[in-house]
Tab-separated table of C-alpha atoms in Angstrom:
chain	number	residue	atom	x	y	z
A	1	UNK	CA	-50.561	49.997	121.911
A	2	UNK	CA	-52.835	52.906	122.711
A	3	UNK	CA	-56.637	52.638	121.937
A	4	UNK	CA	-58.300	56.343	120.959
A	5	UNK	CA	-61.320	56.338	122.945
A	6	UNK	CA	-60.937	60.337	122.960
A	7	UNK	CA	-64.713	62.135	123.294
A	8	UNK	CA	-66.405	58.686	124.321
A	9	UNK	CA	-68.394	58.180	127.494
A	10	UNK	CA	-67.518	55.771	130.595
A	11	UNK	CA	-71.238	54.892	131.625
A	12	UNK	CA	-70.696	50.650	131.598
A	13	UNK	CA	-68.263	48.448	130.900
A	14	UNK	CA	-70.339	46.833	128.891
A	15	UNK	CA	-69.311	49.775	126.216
A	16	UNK	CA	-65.541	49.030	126.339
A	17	UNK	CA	-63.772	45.654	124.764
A	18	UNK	CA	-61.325	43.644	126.405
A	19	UNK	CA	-58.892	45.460	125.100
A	20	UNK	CA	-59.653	49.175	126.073
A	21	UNK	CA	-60.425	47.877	129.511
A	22	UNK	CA	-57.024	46.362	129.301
A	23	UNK	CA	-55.272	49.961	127.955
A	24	UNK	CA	-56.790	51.897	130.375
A	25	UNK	CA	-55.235	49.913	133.341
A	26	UNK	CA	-51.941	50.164	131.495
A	27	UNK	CA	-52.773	54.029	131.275
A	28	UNK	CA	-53.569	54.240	135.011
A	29	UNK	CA	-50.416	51.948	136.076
A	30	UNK	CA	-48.264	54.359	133.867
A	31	UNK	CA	-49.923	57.612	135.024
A	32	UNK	CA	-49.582	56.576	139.209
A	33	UNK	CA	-45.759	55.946	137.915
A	34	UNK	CA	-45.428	59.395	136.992
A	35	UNK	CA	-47.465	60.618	140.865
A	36	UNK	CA	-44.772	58.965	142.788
A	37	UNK	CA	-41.902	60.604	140.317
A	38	UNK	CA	-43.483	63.852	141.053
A	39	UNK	CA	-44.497	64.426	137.238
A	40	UNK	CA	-47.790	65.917	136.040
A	41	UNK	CA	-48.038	65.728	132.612
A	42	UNK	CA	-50.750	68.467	132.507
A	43	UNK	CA	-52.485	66.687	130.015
A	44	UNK	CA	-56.049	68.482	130.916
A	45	UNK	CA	-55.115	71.661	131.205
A	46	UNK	CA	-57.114	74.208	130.557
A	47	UNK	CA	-60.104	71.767	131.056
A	48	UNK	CA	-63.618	72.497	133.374
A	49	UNK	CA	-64.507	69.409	134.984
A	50	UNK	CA	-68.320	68.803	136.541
A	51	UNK	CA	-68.475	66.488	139.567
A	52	UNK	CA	-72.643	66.110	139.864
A	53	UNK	CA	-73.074	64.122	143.262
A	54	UNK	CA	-76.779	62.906	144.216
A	55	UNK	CA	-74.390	60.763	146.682
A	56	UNK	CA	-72.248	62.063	148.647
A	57	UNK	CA	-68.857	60.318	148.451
A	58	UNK	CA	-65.285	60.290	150.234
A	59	UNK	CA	-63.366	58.434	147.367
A	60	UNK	CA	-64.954	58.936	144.423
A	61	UNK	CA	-65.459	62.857	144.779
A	62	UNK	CA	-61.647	63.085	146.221
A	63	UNK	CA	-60.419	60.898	143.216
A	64	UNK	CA	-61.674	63.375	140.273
A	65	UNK	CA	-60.674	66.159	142.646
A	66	UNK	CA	-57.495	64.792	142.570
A	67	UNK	CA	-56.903	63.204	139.178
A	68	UNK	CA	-58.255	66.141	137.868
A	69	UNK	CA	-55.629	68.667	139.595
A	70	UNK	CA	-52.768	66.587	139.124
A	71	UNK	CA	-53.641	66.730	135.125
A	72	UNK	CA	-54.133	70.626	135.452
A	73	UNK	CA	-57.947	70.839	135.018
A	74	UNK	CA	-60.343	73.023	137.483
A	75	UNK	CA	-62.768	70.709	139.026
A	76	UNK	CA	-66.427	71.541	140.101
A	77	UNK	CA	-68.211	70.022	142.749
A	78	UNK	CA	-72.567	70.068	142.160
A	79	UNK	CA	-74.219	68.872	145.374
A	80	UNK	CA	-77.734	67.922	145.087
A	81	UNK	CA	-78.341	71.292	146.836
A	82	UNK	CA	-76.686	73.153	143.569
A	83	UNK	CA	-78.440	72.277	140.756
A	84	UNK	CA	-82.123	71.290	140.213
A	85	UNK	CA	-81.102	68.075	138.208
A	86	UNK	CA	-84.735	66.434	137.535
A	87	UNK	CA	-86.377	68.839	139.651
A	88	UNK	CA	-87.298	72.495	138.553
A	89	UNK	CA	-85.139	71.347	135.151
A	90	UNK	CA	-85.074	68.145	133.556
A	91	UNK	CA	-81.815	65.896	132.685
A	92	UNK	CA	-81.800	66.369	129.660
A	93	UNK	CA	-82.185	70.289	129.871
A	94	UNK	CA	-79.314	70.276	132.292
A	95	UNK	CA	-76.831	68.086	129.963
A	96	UNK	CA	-77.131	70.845	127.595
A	97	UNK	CA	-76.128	73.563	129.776
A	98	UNK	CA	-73.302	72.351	131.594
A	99	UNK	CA	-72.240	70.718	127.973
A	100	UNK	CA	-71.635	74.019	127.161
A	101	UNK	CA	-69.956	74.911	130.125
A	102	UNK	CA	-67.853	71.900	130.552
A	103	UNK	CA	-65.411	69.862	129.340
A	104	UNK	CA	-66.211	66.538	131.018
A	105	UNK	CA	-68.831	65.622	133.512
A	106	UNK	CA	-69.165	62.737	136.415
A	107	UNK	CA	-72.336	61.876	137.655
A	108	UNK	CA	-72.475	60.277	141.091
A	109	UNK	CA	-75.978	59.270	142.133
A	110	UNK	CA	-79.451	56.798	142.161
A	111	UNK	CA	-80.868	55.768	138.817
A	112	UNK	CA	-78.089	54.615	136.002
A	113	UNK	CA	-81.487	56.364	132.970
A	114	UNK	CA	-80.090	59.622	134.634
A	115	UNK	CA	-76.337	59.487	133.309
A	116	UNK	CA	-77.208	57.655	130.636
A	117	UNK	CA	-79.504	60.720	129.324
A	118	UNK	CA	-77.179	63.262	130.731
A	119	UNK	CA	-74.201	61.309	128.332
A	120	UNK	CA	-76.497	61.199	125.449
A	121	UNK	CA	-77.044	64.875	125.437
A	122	UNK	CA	-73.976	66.819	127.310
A	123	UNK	CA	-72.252	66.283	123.581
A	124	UNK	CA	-68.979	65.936	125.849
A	125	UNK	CA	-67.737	62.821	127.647
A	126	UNK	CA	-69.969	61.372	130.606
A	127	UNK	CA	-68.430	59.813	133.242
A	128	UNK	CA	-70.512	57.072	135.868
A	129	UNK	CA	-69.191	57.370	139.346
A	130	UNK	CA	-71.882	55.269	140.351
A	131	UNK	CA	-75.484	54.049	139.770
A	132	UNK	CA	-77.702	51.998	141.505
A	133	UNK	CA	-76.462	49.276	138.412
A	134	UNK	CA	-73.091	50.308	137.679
A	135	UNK	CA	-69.720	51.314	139.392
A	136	UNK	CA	-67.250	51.030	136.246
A	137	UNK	CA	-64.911	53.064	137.830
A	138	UNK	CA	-64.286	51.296	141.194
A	139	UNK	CA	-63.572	47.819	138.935
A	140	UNK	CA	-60.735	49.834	137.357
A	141	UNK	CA	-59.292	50.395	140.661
A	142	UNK	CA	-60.031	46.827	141.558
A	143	UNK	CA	-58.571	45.275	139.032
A	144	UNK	CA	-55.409	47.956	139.087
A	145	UNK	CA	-54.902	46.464	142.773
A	146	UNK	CA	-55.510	42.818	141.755
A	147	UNK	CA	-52.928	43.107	138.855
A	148	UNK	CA	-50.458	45.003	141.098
A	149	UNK	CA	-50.696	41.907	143.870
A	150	UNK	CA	-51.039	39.153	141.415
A	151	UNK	CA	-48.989	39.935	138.706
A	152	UNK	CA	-52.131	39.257	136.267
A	153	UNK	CA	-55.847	39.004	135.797
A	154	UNK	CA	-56.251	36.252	133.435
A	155	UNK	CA	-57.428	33.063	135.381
A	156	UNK	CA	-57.657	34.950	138.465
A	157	UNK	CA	-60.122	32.868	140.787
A	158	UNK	CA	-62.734	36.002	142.288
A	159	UNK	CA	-65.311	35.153	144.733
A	160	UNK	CA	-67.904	38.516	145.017
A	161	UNK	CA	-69.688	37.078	148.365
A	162	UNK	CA	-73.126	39.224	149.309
A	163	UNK	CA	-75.477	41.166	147.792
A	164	UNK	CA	-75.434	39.637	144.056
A	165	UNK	CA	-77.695	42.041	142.512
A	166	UNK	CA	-76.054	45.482	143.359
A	167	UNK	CA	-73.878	47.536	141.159
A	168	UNK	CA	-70.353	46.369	142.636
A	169	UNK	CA	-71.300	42.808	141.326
A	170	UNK	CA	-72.805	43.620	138.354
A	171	UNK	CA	-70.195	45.874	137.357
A	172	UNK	CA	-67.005	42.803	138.243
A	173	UNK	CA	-69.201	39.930	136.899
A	174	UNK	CA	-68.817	42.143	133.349
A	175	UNK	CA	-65.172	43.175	133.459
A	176	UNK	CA	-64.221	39.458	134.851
A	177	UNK	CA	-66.053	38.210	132.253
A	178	UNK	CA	-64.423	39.858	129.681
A	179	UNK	CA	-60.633	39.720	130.997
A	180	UNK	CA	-61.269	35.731	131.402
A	181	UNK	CA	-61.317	35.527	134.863
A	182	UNK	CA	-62.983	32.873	136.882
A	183	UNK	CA	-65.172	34.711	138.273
A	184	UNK	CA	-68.053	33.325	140.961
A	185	UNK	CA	-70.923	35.265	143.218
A	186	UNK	CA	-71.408	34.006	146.096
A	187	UNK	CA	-75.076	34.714	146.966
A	188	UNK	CA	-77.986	33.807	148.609
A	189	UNK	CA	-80.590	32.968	145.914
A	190	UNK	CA	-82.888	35.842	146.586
A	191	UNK	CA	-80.117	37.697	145.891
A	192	UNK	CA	-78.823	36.246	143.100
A	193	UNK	CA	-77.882	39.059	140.268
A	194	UNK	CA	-80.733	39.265	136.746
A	195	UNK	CA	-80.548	36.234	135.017
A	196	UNK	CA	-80.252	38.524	131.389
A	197	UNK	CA	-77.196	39.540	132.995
A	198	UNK	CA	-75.284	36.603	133.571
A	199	UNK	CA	-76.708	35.599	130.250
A	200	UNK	CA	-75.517	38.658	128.503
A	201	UNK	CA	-72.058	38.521	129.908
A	202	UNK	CA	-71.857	34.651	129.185
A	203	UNK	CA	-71.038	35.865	125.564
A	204	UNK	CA	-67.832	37.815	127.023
A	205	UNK	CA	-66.533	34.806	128.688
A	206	UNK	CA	-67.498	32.671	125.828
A	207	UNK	CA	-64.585	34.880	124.508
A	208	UNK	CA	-62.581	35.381	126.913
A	209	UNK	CA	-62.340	31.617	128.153
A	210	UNK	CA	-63.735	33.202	131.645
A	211	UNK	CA	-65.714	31.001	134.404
A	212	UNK	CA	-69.079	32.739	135.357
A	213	UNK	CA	-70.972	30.799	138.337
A	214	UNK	CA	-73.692	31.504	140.694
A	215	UNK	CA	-73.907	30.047	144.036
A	216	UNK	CA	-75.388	29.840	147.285
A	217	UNK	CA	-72.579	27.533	148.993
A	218	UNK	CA	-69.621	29.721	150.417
A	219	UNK	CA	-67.802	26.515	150.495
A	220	UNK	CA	-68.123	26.397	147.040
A	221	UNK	CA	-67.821	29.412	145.960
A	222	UNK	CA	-64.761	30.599	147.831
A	223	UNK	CA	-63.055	27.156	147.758
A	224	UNK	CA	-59.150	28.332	146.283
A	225	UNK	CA	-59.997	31.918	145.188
A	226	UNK	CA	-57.123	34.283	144.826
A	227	UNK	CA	-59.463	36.943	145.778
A	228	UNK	CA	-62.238	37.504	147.786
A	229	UNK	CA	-64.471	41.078	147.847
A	230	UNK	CA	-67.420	41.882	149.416
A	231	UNK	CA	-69.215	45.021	149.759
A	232	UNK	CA	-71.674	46.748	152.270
A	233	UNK	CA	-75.443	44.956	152.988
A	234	UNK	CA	-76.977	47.774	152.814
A	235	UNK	CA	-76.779	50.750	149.769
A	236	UNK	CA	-77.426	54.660	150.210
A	237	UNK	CA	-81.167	54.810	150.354
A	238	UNK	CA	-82.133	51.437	151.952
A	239	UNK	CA	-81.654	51.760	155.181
A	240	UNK	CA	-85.451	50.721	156.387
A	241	UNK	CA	-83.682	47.266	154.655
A	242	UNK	CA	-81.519	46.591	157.606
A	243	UNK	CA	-82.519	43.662	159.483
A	244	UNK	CA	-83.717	42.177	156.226
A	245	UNK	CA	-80.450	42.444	154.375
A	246	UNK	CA	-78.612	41.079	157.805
A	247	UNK	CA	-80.758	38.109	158.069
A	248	UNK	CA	-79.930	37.531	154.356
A	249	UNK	CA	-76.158	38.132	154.706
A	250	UNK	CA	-75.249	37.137	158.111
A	251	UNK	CA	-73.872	33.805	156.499
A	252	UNK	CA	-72.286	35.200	154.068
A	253	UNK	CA	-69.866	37.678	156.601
A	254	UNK	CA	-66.655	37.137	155.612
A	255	UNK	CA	-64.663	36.385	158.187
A	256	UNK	CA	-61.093	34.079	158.808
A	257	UNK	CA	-62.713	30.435	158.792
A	258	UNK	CA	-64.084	32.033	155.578
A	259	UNK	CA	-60.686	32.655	154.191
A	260	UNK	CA	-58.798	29.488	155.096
A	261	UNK	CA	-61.318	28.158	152.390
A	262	UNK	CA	-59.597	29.894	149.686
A	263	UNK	CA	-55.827	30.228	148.819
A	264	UNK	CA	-53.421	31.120	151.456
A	265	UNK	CA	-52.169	33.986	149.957
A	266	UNK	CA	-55.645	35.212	149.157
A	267	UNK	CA	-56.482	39.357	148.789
A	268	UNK	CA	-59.734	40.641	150.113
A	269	UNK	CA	-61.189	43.490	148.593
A	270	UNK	CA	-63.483	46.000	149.524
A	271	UNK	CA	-64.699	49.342	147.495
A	272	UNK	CA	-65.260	50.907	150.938
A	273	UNK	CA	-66.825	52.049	154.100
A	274	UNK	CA	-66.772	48.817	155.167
A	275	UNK	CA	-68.668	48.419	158.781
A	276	UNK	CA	-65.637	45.863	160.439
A	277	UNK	CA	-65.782	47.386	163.800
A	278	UNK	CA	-67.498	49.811	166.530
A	279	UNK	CA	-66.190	53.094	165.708
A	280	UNK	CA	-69.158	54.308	163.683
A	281	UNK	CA	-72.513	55.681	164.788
A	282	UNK	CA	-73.903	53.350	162.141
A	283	UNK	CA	-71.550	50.618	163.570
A	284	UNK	CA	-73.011	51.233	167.034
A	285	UNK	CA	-76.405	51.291	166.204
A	286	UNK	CA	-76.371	48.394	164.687
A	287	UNK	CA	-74.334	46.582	167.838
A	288	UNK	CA	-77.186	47.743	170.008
A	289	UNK	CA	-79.938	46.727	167.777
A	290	UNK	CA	-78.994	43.271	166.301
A	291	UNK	CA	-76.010	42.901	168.771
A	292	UNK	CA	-73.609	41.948	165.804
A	293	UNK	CA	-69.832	43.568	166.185
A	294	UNK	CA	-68.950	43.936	162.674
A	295	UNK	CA	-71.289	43.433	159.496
A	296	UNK	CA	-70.166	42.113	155.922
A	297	UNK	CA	-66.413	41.854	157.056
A	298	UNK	CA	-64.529	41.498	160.769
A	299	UNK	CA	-61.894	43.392	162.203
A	300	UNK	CA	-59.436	40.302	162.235
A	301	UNK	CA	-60.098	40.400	158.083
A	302	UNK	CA	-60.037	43.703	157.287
A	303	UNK	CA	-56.806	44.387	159.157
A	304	UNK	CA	-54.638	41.463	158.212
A	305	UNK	CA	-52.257	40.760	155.716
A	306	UNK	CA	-54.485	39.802	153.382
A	307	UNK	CA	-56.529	43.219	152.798
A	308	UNK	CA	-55.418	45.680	150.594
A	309	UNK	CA	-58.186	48.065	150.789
A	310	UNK	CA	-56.328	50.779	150.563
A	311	UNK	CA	-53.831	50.342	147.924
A	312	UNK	CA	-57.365	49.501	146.152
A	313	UNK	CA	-58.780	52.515	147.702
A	314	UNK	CA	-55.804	54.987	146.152
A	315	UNK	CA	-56.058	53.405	142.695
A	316	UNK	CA	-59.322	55.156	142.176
A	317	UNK	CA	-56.854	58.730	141.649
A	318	UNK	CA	-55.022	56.748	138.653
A	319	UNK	CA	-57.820	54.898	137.065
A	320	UNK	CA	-60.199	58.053	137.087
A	321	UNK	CA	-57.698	60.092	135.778
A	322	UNK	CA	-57.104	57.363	133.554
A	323	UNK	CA	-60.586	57.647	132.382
A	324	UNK	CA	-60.666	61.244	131.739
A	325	UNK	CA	-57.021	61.013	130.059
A	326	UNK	CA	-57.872	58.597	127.707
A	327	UNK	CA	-61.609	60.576	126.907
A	328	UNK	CA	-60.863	64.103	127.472
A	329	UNK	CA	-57.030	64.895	126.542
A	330	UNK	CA	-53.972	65.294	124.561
A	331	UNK	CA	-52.336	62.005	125.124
């Protein structure tokens, strides 16, 4: 049954119940059924569309591109070269202008008190295509993929295994909380995500029936897991934290004596770039510096049976445009 979140913003999941997390994957399964039967509903035509990118992005910029074509809307990209966002104008200032202007805007960039101020004053809907504490979007897609492999996400055993604090595991320890999930991060425990957090989201799985744990043991953590993600050591803007975060994460790669820990038909997930090989210049340098071949994930992982990176990495077209459907038009 269809939820009307028409005119609301997609900062957090935290701002969406189990069951409009829920419709919107049945919106974006039903909307990539239409893509492959060559029908566009058209359902935003007529619509402006503001893509703001602090970050620069492959996936999520090419996702609203095309999510937003396919539904008949113009979409316009804002580098950080195009707009003085914080700079000669403030946030807030800026909301109001391109409110006027647009019908929907995504914000891709650093601090999440930038779209949260920019979705309290555009007076149309927001959209987070990533923070440094939120990536709402991406778990869509992730959980579009998981539910496409798996059949469901209820009970779903989900090791996150690295950096515990960053937006990718904030953003899945909330929506497996509240689609009851058992849902672990696999951490070391300087990395270990804000207590208030797994507090907070202790009351969704208190709900749910979910499993939220914490762990430094891989062995643990990954033992029988249906699915196992992981995401890059080190974020846009942190690059001086390189050998840090790889003397961190080294044990925490995930590799194939890594996967035989966990069910034999287990997915790995990653939101992508993942550094798995050589064929990067960030790849090399890191080779020649710390002599390691592959970082967070090998080659032998990321190209086997179990990886479905890229049916995960296509989903982001149907959730986003599942977002913006469900906020933005005539359903």
């Amino acid at each position: 049954m269809p939820f009307n979140i028409k005119g609301r913003n997609f900062l957090t999941l935290h701002d969406f119940s189990p069951k409009e997390i829920e419709y919107l994957l049945e919106l974006s399964a039903d909307l990539k059924k239409l893509k492959y039967a060559g029908v566009k509903p058209g359902r935003l035509a007529g619509k402006n569309i503001a893509l703001i990118f602090e970050k620069p992005s492959t996936r999520t910029r090419c996702a609203f591109v095309v999510a937003a074509v396919d539904e008949g809307a113009h979409p316009e990209y804002l580098g950080k070269g195009d707009i003085q966002l914080g700079k000669k104008e403030s946030v807030k200032d800026t909301a109001r202008v391109l409110g006027r202007m647009f019908d929907g805007i995504q914000f891709r960039g650093f601090k999440h008190e930038t779209v949260e101020t920019l979705g309290q004053y555009a007076g149309v809907p927001v959209w987070n295509g990533l923070t440094d504490k939120y990536h709402p979007t991406q778990i869509l897609a992730d959980f579009l993929t998981i539910q496409e492999h798996k059949g469901h996400l209820k009970d779903i055993k989900f090791a996150y295994v690295g950096d515990g604090r960053n937006n990718m595991a904030n953003s899945l320890l909330i929506g497996a909380a509240k689609l009851g999930m058992d849902f672990r991060i696999v951490s070391p425990k300087e990395l270990f995500p804000e207590k208030s957090l797994v507090d907070s989201v202790q009351a969704y799985a208190d709900v749910s029936n979910a499993k939220v744990s914490v762990t430094d043991s891989v062995d643990a953590g990954v033992k029988g897991v249906d699915v196992i993600y992981t995401d890059v050591w080190v974020s846009m803007g942190e690059e001086e934290m390189f050998e840090q975060r790889i003397n961190q994460l080294k044990a925490y790669q995930v590799n194939m004596e890594m996967l035989k820990k966990a069910d034999k038909d287990v997915l790995f997930l990653h939101c992508l770039p993942a550094f798995h090989n050589l064929e990067t210049t960030v790849g090399e340098e890191v080779y020649a510096k710390y002599g390691l071949d592959a970082m967070e994930v090998t080659e032998e992982v990321f190209e086997s049976k179990h990886s479905v990176v890229f049916d995960e990495a296509e989903n982001r077209v149907h959730t986003i445009k599942a977002v913006m459907v469900a906020t933005l038009g005539d359903q």
